């Protein structure tokens, strides 16, 4: 198993993997992808909402009022690629919100803030110097 760091290696080892190697430079964190790319203060910037595998419908419902209150801010929603979106109501999304399908590494350079509940996208954004807000889902214990 190839791990990105020593913490990941320890987690793999705890779960029974015996042959775990820490990569010298994970491809997604290579030189081209490690530059700081925050665009704070740019009125044309976006706030990226990255959902986890199981929280898409809750996150959308949680964020719609906020999007409506902040009509001048533009929001992008990136759903987890394997998420079941049957229960996600995208009809209520305001005009300042778009659903995107681009890879995360293409989205991070154009956002000033990332909003997540438990998605690892938040950790990746923080490592690039982008502001991250971890969302609390009412009635659920945080998975952070």
mmCIF file of C-alpha atoms in Angstrom:
data_model
loop_
_atom_site.group_PDB
_atom_site.id
_atom_site.type_symbol
_atom_site.label_atom_id
_atom_site.label_comp_id
_atom_site.label_asym_id
_atom_site.label_seq_id
_atom_site.Cartn_x
_atom_site.Cartn_y
_atom_site.Cartn_z
ATOM 1 C CA UNK A 1 0.000 0.000 0.000
ATOM 2 C CA UNK A 2 1.283 3.477 -0.834
ATOM 3 C CA UNK A 3 0.553 6.016 1.911
ATOM 4 C CA UNK A 4 0.805 9.808 1.592
ATOM 5 C CA UNK A 5 2.347 10.391 5.023
ATOM 6 C CA UNK A 6 3.430 8.670 8.227
ATOM 7 C CA UNK A 7 0.045 9.164 9.926
ATOM 8 C CA UNK A 8 -1.637 7.385 7.030
ATOM 9 C CA UNK A 9 0.974 4.634 7.202
ATOM 10 C CA UNK A 10 0.241 4.100 10.898
ATOM 11 C CA UNK A 11 -3.488 3.916 10.159
ATOM 12 C CA UNK A 12 -2.947 1.301 7.466
ATOM 13 C CA UNK A 13 -0.691 -0.709 9.792
ATOM 14 C CA UNK A 14 -3.317 -0.540 12.577
ATOM 15 C CA UNK A 15 -5.802 -2.052 10.169
ATOM 16 C CA UNK A 16 -3.681 -5.047 9.264
ATOM 17 C CA UNK A 17 -1.691 -3.921 6.237
ATOM 18 C CA UNK A 18 1.887 -5.108 6.632
ATOM 19 C CA UNK A 19 3.561 -3.723 3.513
ATOM 20 C CA UNK A 20 3.008 0.043 3.652
ATOM 21 C CA UNK A 21 5.358 2.487 1.949
ATOM 22 C CA UNK A 22 5.261 6.256 2.427
ATOM 23 C CA UNK A 23 5.482 8.020 -0.938
ATOM 24 C CA UNK A 24 8.213 10.617 -1.288
ATOM 25 C CA UNK A 25 5.909 12.911 -3.193
ATOM 26 C CA UNK A 26 2.244 11.985 -3.681
ATOM 27 C CA UNK A 27 1.266 12.971 -7.250
ATOM 28 C CA UNK A 28 -1.652 15.180 -6.202
ATOM 29 C CA UNK A 29 0.634 17.056 -3.812
ATOM 30 C CA UNK A 30 3.529 17.409 -6.257
ATOM 31 C CA UNK A 31 5.241 20.729 -7.100
ATOM 32 C CA UNK A 32 2.556 21.831 -9.560
ATOM 33 C CA UNK A 33 -0.166 21.278 -6.957
ATOM 34 C CA UNK A 34 1.419 22.672 -3.785
ATOM 35 C CA UNK A 35 1.435 26.374 -4.526
ATOM 36 C CA UNK A 36 -0.676 28.591 -2.330
ATOM 37 C CA UNK A 37 -3.734 29.464 -4.391
ATOM 38 C CA UNK A 38 -6.029 31.430 -2.125
ATOM 39 C CA UNK A 39 -7.676 34.448 -3.721
ATOM 40 C CA UNK A 40 -9.073 36.120 -0.612
ATOM 41 C CA UNK A 41 -10.550 39.550 -1.289
ATOM 42 C CA UNK A 42 -11.237 38.873 -4.970
ATOM 43 C CA UNK A 43 -14.886 39.763 -5.532
ATOM 44 C CA UNK A 44 -14.956 37.337 -8.453
ATOM 45 C CA UNK A 45 -13.879 34.395 -6.327
ATOM 46 C CA UNK A 46 -16.029 31.438 -5.408
ATOM 47 C CA UNK A 47 -16.835 29.520 -2.268
ATOM 48 C CA UNK A 48 -16.582 25.782 -2.884
ATOM 49 C CA UNK A 49 -18.943 23.446 -1.049
ATOM 50 C CA UNK A 50 -17.438 19.947 -1.154
ATOM 51 C CA UNK A 51 -19.776 17.239 0.064
ATOM 52 C CA UNK A 52 -18.799 13.897 1.524
ATOM 53 C CA UNK A 53 -20.028 10.512 0.414
ATOM 54 C CA UNK A 54 -23.130 10.476 2.640
ATOM 55 C CA UNK A 55 -23.981 14.103 3.458
ATOM 56 C CA UNK A 56 -24.915 15.720 0.123
ATOM 57 C CA UNK A 57 -28.624 16.249 0.778
ATOM 58 C CA UNK A 58 -28.038 17.582 4.295
ATOM 59 C CA UNK A 59 -25.270 19.957 3.195
ATOM 60 C CA UNK A 60 -27.361 21.355 0.329
ATOM 61 C CA UNK A 61 -30.331 21.931 2.659
ATOM 62 C CA UNK A 62 -28.018 23.538 5.221
ATOM 63 C CA UNK A 63 -26.370 25.865 2.700
ATOM 64 C CA UNK A 64 -29.375 27.134 0.697
ATOM 65 C CA UNK A 65 -30.421 29.737 3.319
ATOM 66 C CA UNK A 66 -26.830 30.964 3.521
ATOM 67 C CA UNK A 67 -26.615 31.283 -0.259
ATOM 68 C CA UNK A 68 -29.864 33.239 -0.296
ATOM 69 C CA UNK A 69 -28.549 35.603 2.401
ATOM 70 C CA UNK A 70 -25.309 36.179 0.471
ATOM 71 C CA UNK A 71 -26.550 36.853 -3.070
ATOM 72 C CA UNK A 72 -23.322 38.652 -4.057
ATOM 73 C CA UNK A 73 -21.167 35.616 -3.211
ATOM 74 C CA UNK A 74 -20.923 32.862 -5.809
ATOM 75 C CA UNK A 75 -21.002 29.244 -4.642
ATOM 76 C CA UNK A 76 -19.884 26.060 -6.344
ATOM 77 C CA UNK A 77 -21.065 22.650 -5.194
ATOM 78 C CA UNK A 78 -18.839 19.656 -5.883
ATOM 79 C CA UNK A 79 -20.561 16.403 -4.965
ATOM 80 C CA UNK A 80 -18.526 13.375 -3.929
ATOM 81 C CA UNK A 81 -18.040 11.331 -7.128
ATOM 82 C CA UNK A 82 -19.679 8.222 -5.631
ATOM 83 C CA UNK A 83 -22.462 9.960 -3.713
ATOM 84 C CA UNK A 84 -26.056 8.846 -4.174
ATOM 85 C CA UNK A 85 -27.790 12.074 -5.233
ATOM 86 C CA UNK A 86 -31.369 10.745 -5.407
ATOM 87 C CA UNK A 87 -32.395 12.665 -2.274
ATOM 88 C CA UNK A 88 -30.580 15.891 -3.163
ATOM 89 C CA UNK A 89 -32.961 18.706 -4.049
ATOM 90 C CA UNK A 90 -31.051 20.852 -6.553
ATOM 91 C CA UNK A 91 -34.223 22.646 -7.667
ATOM 92 C CA UNK A 92 -34.001 24.938 -4.629
ATOM 93 C CA UNK A 93 -30.496 26.172 -5.477
ATOM 94 C CA UNK A 94 -30.383 29.944 -5.919
ATOM 95 C CA UNK A 95 -28.911 31.594 -9.040
ATOM 96 C CA UNK A 96 -25.604 32.334 -7.266
ATOM 97 C CA UNK A 97 -24.891 28.600 -6.979
ATOM 98 C CA UNK A 98 -23.664 26.140 -9.601
ATOM 99 C CA UNK A 99 -23.015 22.427 -9.511
ATOM 100 C CA UNK A 100 -19.581 21.575 -10.889
ATOM 101 C CA UNK A 101 -17.919 18.360 -11.956
ATOM 102 C CA UNK A 102 -14.325 19.471 -12.508
ATOM 103 C CA UNK A 103 -11.624 17.717 -10.486
ATOM 104 C CA UNK A 104 -10.821 19.292 -7.127
ATOM 105 C CA UNK A 105 -7.292 20.212 -8.220
ATOM 106 C CA UNK A 106 -8.820 22.396 -10.969
ATOM 107 C CA UNK A 107 -11.318 24.020 -8.603
ATOM 108 C CA UNK A 108 -9.035 24.943 -5.694
ATOM 109 C CA UNK A 109 -7.034 27.575 -7.630
ATOM 110 C CA UNK A 110 -10.192 29.632 -8.254
ATOM 111 C CA UNK A 111 -11.826 29.553 -4.823
ATOM 112 C CA UNK A 112 -11.266 31.773 -1.811
ATOM 113 C CA UNK A 113 -13.009 29.476 0.667
ATOM 114 C CA UNK A 114 -13.911 25.796 0.980
ATOM 115 C CA UNK A 115 -16.857 24.572 3.055
ATOM 116 C CA UNK A 116 -16.928 20.907 4.131
ATOM 117 C CA UNK A 117 -18.353 18.691 6.847
ATOM 118 C CA UNK A 118 -15.921 15.763 6.812
ATOM 119 C CA UNK A 119 -14.480 15.710 3.296
ATOM 120 C CA UNK A 120 -10.692 15.477 2.961
ATOM 121 C CA UNK A 121 -10.979 18.308 0.441
ATOM 122 C CA UNK A 122 -10.921 20.638 3.447
ATOM 123 C CA UNK A 123 -7.530 19.336 4.536
ATOM 124 C CA UNK A 124 -6.149 19.658 1.023
ATOM 125 C CA UNK A 125 -7.451 23.226 0.730
ATOM 126 C CA UNK A 126 -6.003 24.179 4.104
ATOM 127 C CA UNK A 127 -2.593 22.830 3.024
ATOM 128 C CA UNK A 128 -2.750 25.222 0.076
ATOM 129 C CA UNK A 129 -3.517 28.239 2.273
ATOM 130 C CA UNK A 130 -7.199 28.446 1.369
ATOM 131 C CA UNK A 131 -9.673 29.377 4.093
ATOM 132 C CA UNK A 132 -11.693 26.347 5.214
ATOM 133 C CA UNK A 133 -14.939 26.288 7.153
ATOM 134 C CA UNK A 134 -15.977 22.991 8.680
ATOM 135 C CA UNK A 135 -19.765 22.730 8.708
ATOM 136 C CA UNK A 136 -21.605 21.240 11.666
ATOM 137 C CA UNK A 137 -24.636 19.221 10.748
ATOM 138 C CA UNK A 138 -27.385 19.740 13.339
ATOM 139 C CA UNK A 139 -28.212 16.561 15.241
ATOM 140 C CA UNK A 140 -25.060 14.700 14.151
ATOM 141 C CA UNK A 141 -21.777 14.158 15.909
ATOM 142 C CA UNK A 142 -18.887 15.747 14.006
ATOM 143 C CA UNK A 143 -16.712 13.238 12.193
ATOM 144 C CA UNK A 144 -13.628 15.481 12.253
#
